[in-house]
Coordinates of C-alpha atoms and ligand atoms in Angstrom, one line a residue:
M1 CA 51.7 55.8 101.4
S2 CA 52.1 53.8 98.0
K3 CA 55.5 52.9 96.9
I4 CA 54.7 55.4 93.7
K5 CA 54.1 58.2 95.9
V6 CA 57.2 57.6 97.9
M7 CA 59.6 57.6 94.8
D8 CA 58.1 60.7 93.6
E9 CA 58.6 62.3 96.7
I10 CA 62.2 61.2 96.9
L11 CA 62.6 62.6 93.5
A12 CA 60.9 65.8 94.1
N13 CA 63.3 66.1 97.3
K14 CA 66.3 65.5 95.0
I15 CA 65.5 68.2 92.8
A16 CA 64.7 70.5 95.6
A17 CA 68.0 69.5 96.8
G18 CA 69.9 70.9 93.9
E19 CA 68.5 74.5 94.9
V20 CA 68.5 74.4 98.6
V21 CA 71.5 72.4 99.3
E22 CA 74.2 74.0 97.3
R23 CA 77.2 73.1 99.4
C24 CA 78.3 71.7 102.7
S25 CA 77.5 75.0 104.3
S26 CA 74.1 75.0 103.4
V27 CA 73.7 71.7 105.4
V28 CA 75.5 73.1 108.2
K29 CA 73.4 76.4 107.9
E30 CA 70.1 74.4 108.0
L31 CA 71.2 72.3 110.9
V32 CA 72.7 75.0 113.1
E33 CA 69.5 77.3 112.5
N34 CA 67.3 74.3 113.6
S35 CA 69.4 74.1 116.8
I36 CA 68.8 77.8 117.4
D37 CA 65.1 77.7 116.8
A38 CA 65.1 74.9 119.6
D39 CA 66.6 77.2 121.9
S40 CA 69.7 75.7 122.4
T41 CA 72.3 77.5 124.3
E42 CA 75.2 75.2 123.2
I43 CA 75.6 74.0 119.6
K44 CA 78.5 71.8 118.5
I45 CA 79.6 71.2 115.0
E46 CA 81.8 68.5 114.1
L47 CA 83.0 68.0 110.5
E48 CA 84.8 65.4 108.6
E49 CA 86.7 66.4 105.6
A50 CA 85.0 69.8 105.6
G51 CA 81.9 68.2 105.8
T52 CA 82.0 66.3 102.5
R53 CA 82.2 63.2 104.7
S54 CA 80.1 64.1 107.5
I55 CA 78.6 67.0 109.4
K56 CA 77.4 66.3 113.0
V57 CA 75.7 69.0 115.0
T58 CA 74.8 68.6 118.4
D59 CA 72.6 70.7 120.7
N60 CA 71.1 70.9 124.0
G61 CA 67.9 72.5 122.6
K62 CA 64.4 71.1 123.6
G63 CA 64.5 68.2 121.5
M64 CA 61.7 66.5 119.4
E65 CA 59.0 64.0 120.5
R66 CA 59.1 60.6 118.6
D67 CA 56.4 61.5 116.2
D68 CA 57.7 64.7 115.3
S69 CA 61.2 63.3 114.7
L70 CA 59.7 61.1 111.9
L71 CA 57.6 64.0 110.6
A72 CA 60.7 66.2 110.3
F73 CA 61.8 64.4 107.0
Q74 CA 58.6 64.9 105.2
R75 CA 58.2 67.5 103.0
H76 CA 55.8 70.5 104.0
A77 CA 55.0 68.4 107.3
T78 CA 56.9 70.3 109.5
S79 CA 56.8 73.9 108.0
K80 CA 54.8 75.9 110.3
L81 CA 51.8 77.8 109.2
I82 CA 52.7 81.1 108.2
D83 CA 50.4 83.6 110.0
E84 CA 50.9 87.4 110.3
D85 CA 52.8 87.2 113.3
D86 CA 55.6 85.2 111.7
L87 CA 56.0 87.7 109.2
Y88 CA 57.1 90.2 111.5
R89 CA 59.1 87.9 113.9
I90 CA 62.2 88.7 112.4
N91 CA 64.0 86.7 115.5
T92 CA 62.9 83.4 113.9
L93 CA 65.5 82.0 111.6
G94 CA 62.6 80.9 108.9
F95 CA 62.3 78.8 106.0
R96 CA 62.2 75.6 107.9
G97 CA 60.9 72.3 106.7
E98 CA 61.9 72.5 103.3
A99 CA 65.5 71.9 103.4
L100 CA 65.6 69.0 105.8
P101 CA 63.8 66.7 103.5
S102 CA 65.9 67.7 100.6
I103 CA 69.1 66.9 102.7
A104 CA 67.7 63.6 103.4
S105 CA 67.1 62.7 99.9
V106 CA 70.6 62.9 99.1
S107 CA 72.5 61.7 102.1
D108 CA 72.7 59.4 105.2
I109 CA 71.1 61.0 108.2
V110 CA 71.0 59.6 111.6
L111 CA 68.8 61.5 113.9
K112 CA 69.0 61.3 118.0
T113 CA 66.5 63.5 119.9
S114 CA 64.8 63.6 123.3
T115 CA 62.7 66.0 124.9
G116 CA 63.6 64.4 128.2
N117 CA 61.4 61.4 128.0
I118 CA 62.5 58.2 125.9
G119 CA 64.4 59.5 123.1
S120 CA 64.2 58.2 119.6
I121 CA 66.9 57.5 116.9
V122 CA 65.9 57.6 113.3
H123 CA 68.1 56.6 110.3
I124 CA 67.1 57.8 106.8
Q125 CA 69.2 57.0 103.8
G126 CA 68.6 58.4 100.3
G127 CA 65.2 59.7 101.6
K128 CA 64.2 56.2 102.9
L129 CA 63.5 55.2 106.3
I130 CA 66.0 52.5 107.3
S131 CA 65.2 52.2 111.1
E132 CA 63.8 53.9 113.9
Q133 CA 64.4 53.0 117.5
K134 CA 64.2 54.3 121.2
G135 CA 67.3 56.1 122.3
D136 CA 68.5 57.7 125.6
A137 CA 66.9 60.6 127.4
R138 CA 69.3 63.4 127.0
I139 CA 67.6 66.5 126.1
G140 CA 68.5 67.9 122.9
T141 CA 69.3 66.7 119.4
T142 CA 72.1 65.3 117.3
M143 CA 71.8 65.3 113.7
C144 CA 74.6 63.4 111.7
V145 CA 74.6 64.0 107.9
S146 CA 77.0 61.8 105.9
D147 CA 78.0 60.8 102.5
L148 CA 76.3 64.1 101.1
F149 CA 75.2 63.8 97.5
Y150 CA 76.4 60.1 97.7
N151 CA 73.5 58.9 95.1
T152 CA 74.0 62.0 92.9
P153 CA 77.4 61.7 91.7
A154 CA 77.3 64.7 89.2
R155 CA 76.6 67.2 92.0
L156 CA 79.6 66.2 94.1
K157 CA 81.9 67.5 91.2
H158 CA 80.1 70.8 91.7
M159 CA 81.5 71.0 95.4
K160 CA 84.6 72.9 95.3
S161 CA 88.0 72.2 96.9
L162 CA 87.8 71.1 100.7
Y163 CA 89.3 74.4 101.6
S164 CA 86.8 76.3 99.9
E165 CA 84.0 74.2 101.5
L166 CA 85.6 74.9 105.1
A167 CA 86.1 78.6 104.4
N168 CA 82.4 78.8 103.5
I169 CA 81.5 77.0 106.7
T170 CA 83.7 78.9 108.9
D171 CA 82.6 82.2 107.4
Y172 CA 79.0 81.1 108.0
M173 CA 79.9 80.2 111.7
N174 CA 81.7 83.1 112.5
K175 CA 78.7 85.3 111.5
I176 CA 76.2 83.2 113.2
A177 CA 78.6 83.2 116.5
L178 CA 78.7 87.2 116.3
S179 CA 74.8 87.4 115.8
H180 CA 74.4 84.9 118.9
P181 CA 76.9 85.6 121.5
N182 CA 74.7 84.0 124.1
I183 CA 75.3 80.7 122.4
R184 CA 78.3 78.5 123.1
F185 CA 79.6 77.3 119.8
S186 CA 82.4 74.9 119.0
L187 CA 83.3 74.1 115.5
F188 CA 85.8 71.2 114.7
N189 CA 87.1 69.8 111.4
N190 CA 88.8 66.4 111.6
D191 CA 89.0 66.9 115.3
N192 CA 90.8 70.4 115.0
L193 CA 89.0 72.9 116.9
L194 CA 88.5 75.9 114.3
L195 CA 86.0 78.1 116.6
K196 CA 84.9 78.1 120.1
T197 CA 82.8 80.9 121.8
D198 CA 81.9 81.1 125.4
G199 CA 78.3 82.0 125.2
S200 CA 78.7 84.7 127.6
G201 CA 76.7 86.9 125.6
D202 CA 79.9 89.5 125.4
L203 CA 80.1 90.6 121.6
L204 CA 83.8 91.3 122.3
K205 CA 84.6 87.9 123.5
T206 CA 83.0 86.5 120.6
I207 CA 85.3 88.9 118.3
K208 CA 88.3 87.6 120.2
S209 CA 87.1 84.0 119.6
I210 CA 87.2 84.7 115.8
Y211 CA 89.8 87.2 115.0
G212 CA 92.2 86.7 118.0
L213 CA 93.5 88.8 121.0
D214 CA 95.6 91.2 118.7
I215 CA 92.7 92.3 116.7
T216 CA 90.3 92.6 119.4
K217 CA 92.9 95.0 121.3
K218 CA 92.4 97.2 118.3
M219 CA 88.5 97.1 118.2
L220 CA 86.6 100.3 119.1
E221 CA 83.2 100.2 120.7
V222 CA 80.5 102.4 119.0
K223 CA 77.1 103.3 119.9
I224 CA 74.6 105.7 118.6
E225 CA 70.5 105.9 118.4
D226 CA 67.8 108.0 117.4
E227 CA 64.1 107.5 117.4
D228 CA 64.2 104.9 114.9
Y229 CA 67.4 102.9 115.0
E230 CA 69.6 101.6 117.8
I231 CA 73.1 100.7 116.8
S232 CA 75.9 99.3 118.7
G233 CA 79.1 97.3 118.3
Y234 CA 82.7 97.3 117.3
I235 CA 84.8 98.7 114.6
S236 CA 88.5 98.3 114.0
K237 CA 91.1 100.9 114.3
P238 CA 92.0 102.0 110.6
E239 CA 95.3 100.3 110.9
V240 CA 93.3 96.8 110.5
H241 CA 92.0 96.3 107.3
R242 CA 91.2 93.3 104.9
S243 CA 91.2 92.8 101.3
N244 CA 87.6 92.2 101.0
R245 CA 84.2 93.1 102.8
N246 CA 83.6 89.6 104.2
N247 CA 84.3 91.0 107.8
M248 CA 81.9 93.8 107.8
V249 CA 79.1 92.2 109.5
T250 CA 75.6 93.6 109.8
I251 CA 73.2 92.3 112.4
V252 CA 69.6 93.5 112.1
N253 CA 67.2 92.5 115.0
G254 CA 69.5 89.4 115.7
R255 CA 69.9 88.3 112.2
V256 CA 72.9 88.7 110.0
V257 CA 72.1 90.4 106.7
R258 CA 73.7 91.8 103.7
N259 CA 73.2 95.4 102.6
T260 CA 76.0 96.6 100.1
E261 CA 74.8 100.5 100.9
I262 CA 75.5 99.9 104.7
N263 CA 78.9 98.5 103.6
R264 CA 79.7 101.6 101.4
V265 CA 78.6 103.9 104.2
I266 CA 80.9 102.2 106.6
N267 CA 83.9 102.2 104.2
D268 CA 83.3 105.9 103.3
A269 CA 83.3 106.7 107.0
Y270 CA 86.9 105.5 107.2
H271 CA 87.9 107.7 104.1
S272 CA 91.6 108.9 104.2
Y273 CA 92.1 106.9 107.5
K274 CA 92.9 103.7 105.5
P275 CA 93.2 102.9 101.8
D276 CA 89.6 102.8 100.0
N277 CA 90.1 99.4 98.6
R278 CA 90.9 97.8 102.0
Y279 CA 88.1 97.2 104.4
P280 CA 87.5 97.4 108.3
I281 CA 86.5 94.7 110.6
V282 CA 83.2 95.9 111.8
V283 CA 80.2 94.4 113.8
L284 CA 77.3 96.3 113.9
N285 CA 74.0 95.3 115.8
I286 CA 71.1 97.3 114.6
I287 CA 67.8 97.4 116.5
V288 CA 64.7 98.7 114.5
D289 CA 61.2 98.4 114.7
P290 CA 60.4 95.2 112.1
T291 CA 57.6 97.3 110.2
L292 CA 60.6 99.4 109.1
I293 CA 62.4 96.7 107.1
D294 CA 61.6 94.5 104.4
V295 CA 63.5 91.2 104.6
N296 CA 64.0 89.1 101.4
I297 CA 64.3 85.5 102.7
H298 CA 66.1 83.1 100.3
P299 CA 67.7 80.1 101.5
T300 CA 71.3 81.2 100.4
K301 CA 71.2 84.8 101.1
M302 CA 69.6 87.5 103.2
D303 CA 68.9 90.7 101.6
I304 CA 67.2 93.6 103.5
K305 CA 65.8 96.9 102.6
F306 CA 65.5 99.9 105.3
G307 CA 62.4 102.1 105.5
K308 CA 64.6 105.1 106.5
M309 CA 67.9 104.4 104.6
E310 CA 69.1 107.9 104.5
E311 CA 68.7 108.3 108.0
L312 CA 70.3 105.0 108.8
C313 CA 73.5 105.9 106.7
N314 CA 73.9 109.4 108.4
L315 CA 73.6 107.7 111.7
I316 CA 76.2 105.1 111.0
N317 CA 78.6 107.8 109.3
K318 CA 78.2 110.0 112.3
M319 CA 78.9 107.2 114.7
I320 CA 82.2 106.0 113.0
K321 CA 83.7 109.4 112.2
N322 CA 83.1 110.6 115.8
E323 CA 84.8 107.5 117.3
L324 CA 87.8 107.9 114.7
S325 CA 88.2 111.5 115.2
K326 CA 88.7 111.2 119.2
K327 CA 91.1 108.5 119.1
T328 CA 94.8 108.3 119.0
L329 CA 95.4 106.0 115.9
I330 CA 99.1 105.7 115.7
P331 CA 100.0 102.1 114.7
H332 CA 101.9 100.4 117.8
I333 CA 104.3 98.0 116.2
E334 CA 104.6 95.5 118.8
V335 CA 107.4 93.1 118.9
K336 CA 106.4 89.5 119.3
E337 CA 108.7 86.5 119.8
E338 CA 107.7 85.3 116.4
N339 CA 108.1 88.3 114.7
I340 CA 111.8 88.2 115.5
E341 CA 112.0 84.8 114.0
K342 CA 110.1 85.3 111.0
P343 CA 108.4 88.5 109.2
I344 CA 105.0 88.4 109.8
Y345 CA 103.9 89.1 106.1
E346 CA 105.5 85.8 105.1
E347 CA 102.6 83.5 105.8
I348 CA 101.4 81.0 103.3
S349 CA 98.5 82.3 101.2
L350 CA 96.0 79.5 101.0
N351 CA 93.9 80.4 97.8
L352 CA 90.5 80.2 99.2
D353 CA 87.9 81.7 97.2
R354 CA 86.2 83.8 99.6
V355 CA 88.4 84.0 102.3
E356 CA 91.6 85.1 100.6
E357 CA 93.6 86.8 103.3
P358 CA 96.6 84.9 105.0
D359 CA 96.0 87.1 108.2
T360 CA 92.5 85.7 108.8
P361 CA 92.7 83.2 111.6
Y362 CA 89.9 81.1 110.5
V363 CA 92.1 78.0 110.5
L364 CA 95.1 79.3 112.4
I365 CA 93.8 79.2 115.8
N366 CA 96.5 80.0 118.2
E367 CA 96.7 77.2 120.6
D368 CA 97.7 79.4 123.6
L369 CA 94.4 81.5 123.2
I370 CA 92.3 78.4 123.5
V371 CA 94.3 77.1 126.6
K372 CA 94.8 80.4 128.4
E373 CA 91.7 82.1 127.4
P374 CA 92.8 85.7 128.9
E375 CA 89.9 87.5 130.1
I376 CA 88.7 90.4 127.9
K377 CA 88.6 92.6 130.9
N378 CA 92.5 92.4 131.0
V379 CA 92.5 93.5 127.4
E380 CA 90.5 96.5 127.9
E381 CA 92.6 97.5 130.9
N382 CA 96.0 97.2 129.0
T383 CA 94.7 99.4 126.1
N384 CA 93.4 101.9 128.7
I385 CA 96.8 102.1 130.3
E386 CA 98.4 102.5 126.9
E387 CA 96.1 105.2 125.8
S388 CA 96.1 107.1 128.9
I389 CA 99.8 107.8 128.4
I390 CA 99.1 109.0 125.1
L391 CA 97.0 112.1 125.4
E392 CA 93.5 111.6 124.1
E393 CA 92.3 115.2 123.7
K394 CA 91.0 115.9 120.3
K395 CA 93.5 118.5 119.4
E396 CA 96.4 116.8 121.1
R397 CA 95.9 113.4 119.6
L398 CA 99.7 113.4 118.4
P399 CA 101.9 113.2 121.4
E400 CA 104.8 115.5 122.1
I401 CA 107.6 114.0 120.1
Y402 CA 111.1 115.2 119.3
P403 CA 113.0 114.6 116.0
V404 CA 116.6 113.2 116.3
G405 CA 117.4 112.2 112.6
L406 CA 116.2 111.1 109.2
V407 CA 116.9 107.7 107.6
H408 CA 117.2 107.3 103.8
G409 CA 116.0 110.8 103.5
T410 CA 112.5 109.4 104.2
Y411 CA 111.8 108.6 107.6
I412 CA 112.0 111.1 110.6
I413 CA 113.1 109.1 113.7
C414 CA 111.5 110.9 116.8
Q415 CA 111.6 110.0 120.4
N416 CA 110.0 110.8 123.7
E417 CA 109.7 109.0 127.1
I418 CA 107.5 106.2 126.3
G419 CA 109.1 105.3 123.0
M420 CA 110.6 105.7 119.5
Y421 CA 108.3 107.1 116.3
M422 CA 108.9 107.1 112.8
I423 CA 107.1 109.5 110.4
D424 CA 107.2 109.3 106.7
Q425 CA 107.8 112.6 105.5
H426 CA 106.2 112.2 102.3
A427 CA 103.2 111.1 103.9
A428 CA 102.9 113.7 106.7
K429 CA 103.5 116.4 104.3
E430 CA 100.9 115.1 101.9
R431 CA 98.3 115.0 105.0
I432 CA 99.3 118.6 105.8
N433 CA 98.8 119.9 102.3
Y434 CA 95.8 117.7 101.7
E435 CA 93.8 119.6 104.8
F436 CA 95.1 122.9 103.5
Y437 CA 93.9 122.5 100.0
K438 CA 90.6 121.0 101.1
K439 CA 90.0 123.9 103.4
K440 CA 90.9 126.3 100.4
L441 CA 88.7 124.4 98.0
G442 CA 85.8 124.1 100.4
N443 CA 85.4 127.9 101.0
P444 CA 86.8 129.6 97.8
T445 CA 87.7 133.2 98.1
N446 CA 88.0 135.8 95.4
D447 CA 91.8 136.0 95.7
S448 CA 93.3 135.3 92.6
I449 CA 96.8 136.1 90.8
Q450 CA 97.1 137.7 87.5
M451 CA 99.5 135.5 85.4
L452 CA 102.5 137.3 84.0
F453 CA 102.1 135.3 80.9
P454 CA 98.6 134.0 80.0
L455 CA 98.7 130.3 79.9
T456 CA 97.2 128.8 76.5
I457 CA 96.4 125.1 76.7
E458 CA 95.3 123.1 73.5
L459 CA 93.2 120.2 74.0
S460 CA 91.6 117.3 71.6
N461 CA 88.4 118.3 70.3
N462 CA 86.2 116.1 72.7
E463 CA 88.2 117.0 75.6
F464 CA 87.6 120.8 74.7
I465 CA 83.9 120.2 74.4
I466 CA 83.5 118.6 77.9
L467 CA 85.7 121.3 79.5
K468 CA 83.8 124.0 77.7
Q469 CA 80.5 122.6 79.5
N470 CA 82.3 122.9 82.8
F471 CA 83.6 126.2 82.6
D472 CA 81.7 127.2 85.6
I473 CA 83.6 124.7 87.8
L474 CA 87.0 126.6 86.9
K475 CA 85.4 130.0 87.3
N476 CA 84.0 129.1 90.7
M477 CA 87.4 128.1 91.7
N478 CA 88.6 131.5 90.8
F479 CA 90.2 130.7 87.3
D480 CA 90.1 133.4 84.6
I481 CA 89.4 130.9 81.7
E482 CA 88.2 131.6 78.1
E483 CA 87.9 129.8 74.8
F484 CA 91.2 130.6 72.7
G485 CA 90.9 129.9 69.1
I486 CA 90.2 126.0 67.9
N487 CA 90.2 123.7 70.9
S488 CA 92.2 125.9 73.1
V489 CA 91.7 127.8 76.1
I490 CA 93.7 130.8 77.7
I491 CA 94.0 131.2 81.5
K492 CA 94.8 134.5 82.5
S493 CA 94.5 134.4 86.4
H494 CA 94.2 131.5 89.0
P495 CA 93.5 131.1 92.6
I496 CA 95.9 132.6 94.8
W497 CA 96.6 129.0 96.5
L498 CA 97.7 127.6 93.6
P499 CA 101.6 127.0 93.7
T500 CA 103.4 129.2 91.2
S501 CA 106.2 127.0 91.0
N502 CA 104.4 124.2 88.9
E503 CA 101.1 126.1 88.0
E504 CA 101.0 124.8 84.5
E505 CA 101.0 121.1 85.6
A506 CA 98.6 121.6 88.4
I507 CA 96.2 123.5 85.9
K508 CA 96.5 120.6 83.5
K509 CA 95.7 118.0 86.1
I510 CA 92.6 120.0 87.4
M511 CA 91.5 120.1 83.9
E512 CA 92.0 116.3 83.5
T513 CA 89.9 115.8 86.4
I514 CA 87.2 117.6 85.1
I515 CA 87.3 116.1 81.7
N516 CA 87.4 112.4 83.1
K517 CA 84.7 113.0 85.6
E518 CA 82.5 110.3 86.6
K519 CA 78.7 110.0 86.3
D520 CA 78.1 110.8 90.1
F521 CA 80.2 113.8 89.9
T522 CA 79.8 116.1 93.0
I523 CA 81.9 119.3 94.0
E524 CA 82.8 117.7 97.0
K525 CA 84.2 114.6 95.3
F526 CA 86.0 117.0 93.0
N527 CA 87.6 119.0 95.7
E528 CA 88.7 115.9 97.4
K529 CA 90.3 114.6 94.2
I530 CA 92.1 117.9 93.7
A531 CA 93.2 118.3 97.1
T532 CA 94.6 114.7 97.3
M533 CA 96.3 115.4 93.8
M534 CA 97.9 118.7 95.0
S535 CA 98.9 117.4 98.2
C536 CA 101.0 114.5 96.6
K537 CA 102.6 116.8 93.9
L538 CA 103.7 119.2 96.6
A539 CA 104.7 117.1 99.3
I540 CA 108.5 116.7 99.9
K541 CA 109.8 113.5 97.9
A542 CA 111.9 111.0 99.7
N543 CA 115.3 111.5 99.2
E544 CA 115.1 115.0 100.4
N545 CA 117.3 116.0 103.5
L546 CA 115.4 118.1 106.1
T547 CA 117.1 120.0 108.7
L548 CA 116.0 119.3 112.3
L549 CA 114.1 122.5 112.6
E550 CA 112.3 121.8 109.4
M551 CA 111.3 118.4 111.0
E552 CA 110.2 120.0 113.8
N553 CA 107.9 122.5 111.8
L554 CA 106.6 119.4 109.8
I555 CA 105.5 117.7 113.3
N556 CA 103.9 120.9 114.4
D557 CA 101.9 121.4 111.3
L558 CA 101.0 117.4 111.3
R559 CA 99.7 118.0 114.9
K560 CA 97.2 120.8 113.7
C561 CA 95.8 118.3 111.2
D562 CA 92.1 116.9 111.9
N563 CA 93.7 113.5 111.2
P564 CA 97.3 113.5 111.6
F565 CA 97.9 109.8 111.2
N566 CA 97.1 109.0 107.6
C567 CA 98.1 110.4 104.5
P568 CA 95.0 111.3 102.1
H569 CA 95.3 107.7 100.5
G570 CA 94.9 106.1 104.0
R571 CA 98.6 105.1 104.4
P572 CA 99.9 105.6 107.9
T573 CA 102.0 108.8 108.4
I574 CA 103.6 107.9 111.9
I575 CA 104.2 104.5 113.7
Y576 CA 105.3 103.7 117.3
Y577 CA 107.5 101.3 119.0
S578 CA 107.3 101.4 122.7
K579 CA 110.6 101.4 124.8
Y580 CA 109.4 98.0 125.9
D581 CA 109.4 96.7 122.4
L582 CA 112.8 98.1 121.7
E583 CA 114.1 96.3 124.7
K584 CA 112.6 93.2 123.6
L585 CA 114.1 93.6 120.1
F586 CA 117.6 93.8 121.8
K587 CA 116.6 90.9 124.2
R588 CA 117.2 93.4 127.0
S589 CA 113.9 92.8 128.9
G590 CA 114.0 89.2 130.7
F591 CA 111.3 86.6 129.4
Ligands
ZN601 ZN1 102.2 110.8 97.2
ZN602 ZN1 99.6 109.1 100.2

């Protein structure tokens, strides 16, 4: 190859590097995916300064012959011919061959590889071959990329802070580990272990490696299938939620994909079990015939379209709702040693751009967990014991509990043999009202009440126009409403379920909801909004003292609810301290 030709190629690679190698995480991604393609069962990633100084990936895959190790850095040289099979083979991670020459053009790379024969060591700097020699015969490949972007100073500025680089890499590694539970991954930054999976193939163990034992105990196993889709995985109990969607992982035929529609369906299935703007931790494996999907492969993202989307959405929705509706979901306030020392919410918040929560243990790996490696089997046993005490029958998801008093006119303290419960009386009453109104609104009857004094309401001209167009919504709800002079309406009767004490306010709120209705308005959504609004308005406020009998009635009404555990806004109605936890708090139990 002539000198000029080589220069051209290096230049071309540098330009391509700008597109393909955006960040350190793109390099990690390329190297790790090459290792996976080489059938590795163990992959170790070592970073220095979040990868900005060096990225070293060592695998036990099948390795490369000497010739291939040189060709790996030449553009197009290694990219496999794409035949029809490749297009359908979604288990191959794809887009290889382009990124490696690009990475090589902007860094210093040492490649050590062997297929079991004499190994080879190749050193490339800025895209130029520096040396090539024989290496040892250990099967596998080690790729060490250092001084990334050393010859393109401008690009280094684009790299964000070390924390954000590290957050991106851990985020990627978590997802790749979840989609490959049968590979042993370890990730280090400056010799600190950030992630270690055991490669046992057990997804729950991988979840534990990422999120820790406490979260893992709160994961529920899910499974469903029909003739097109086979879905399995884990979803968090509603009490576990995060501020972003980053922990909702969808894996399709072994590959992590992004699909906003699936995320929306998952989140909707949790509706009123948790606040809508908080997101659960979910790992779903979807197995589907590759001809039913359309994958758009781009080096930095992985978008997917499904052939039978509605069917898939319904299936996911059903699977999650089913699971939530049969479990006891009272948050168990577990007392830990460190909780006594300092409140758990006072953790320092690192300002990471994508991993913004203080409670995500990406960089906060508990040393105890690594050393002890408690068996997941035990986790399951423990939770089973706990849940077998609390009745799990659908209609008796709330245990038998007895009120003993009220704190701050707000929290009802209850007890039974196994511990202490606290109920937020406003949240509980909200839930009861919400289910009452939802049923009423969902099955409108013809019962209405004639008002003693018809109510006239004056509106602005545009409010009046919108409302007039939607009179039928109100009429279907059994309001007798008519136009009454300029920009005014008169209401002569209202549905029987409307509270007579503050009917005017309730009617105004209902009208407001109609006037401000969104583009995707449906009667179900409208009913949902009205039920939530009415439930809050009519719930007992804080600082209202209930008698013990009133408390008992409230608990009995709560027990009859489809979801007794959350108010319609998704906040908890009830929390639980076990007897053991109380003993721990008072240092009564021996340690
Ligand atoms: Zn409220
Ligand atoms: Zn609420």
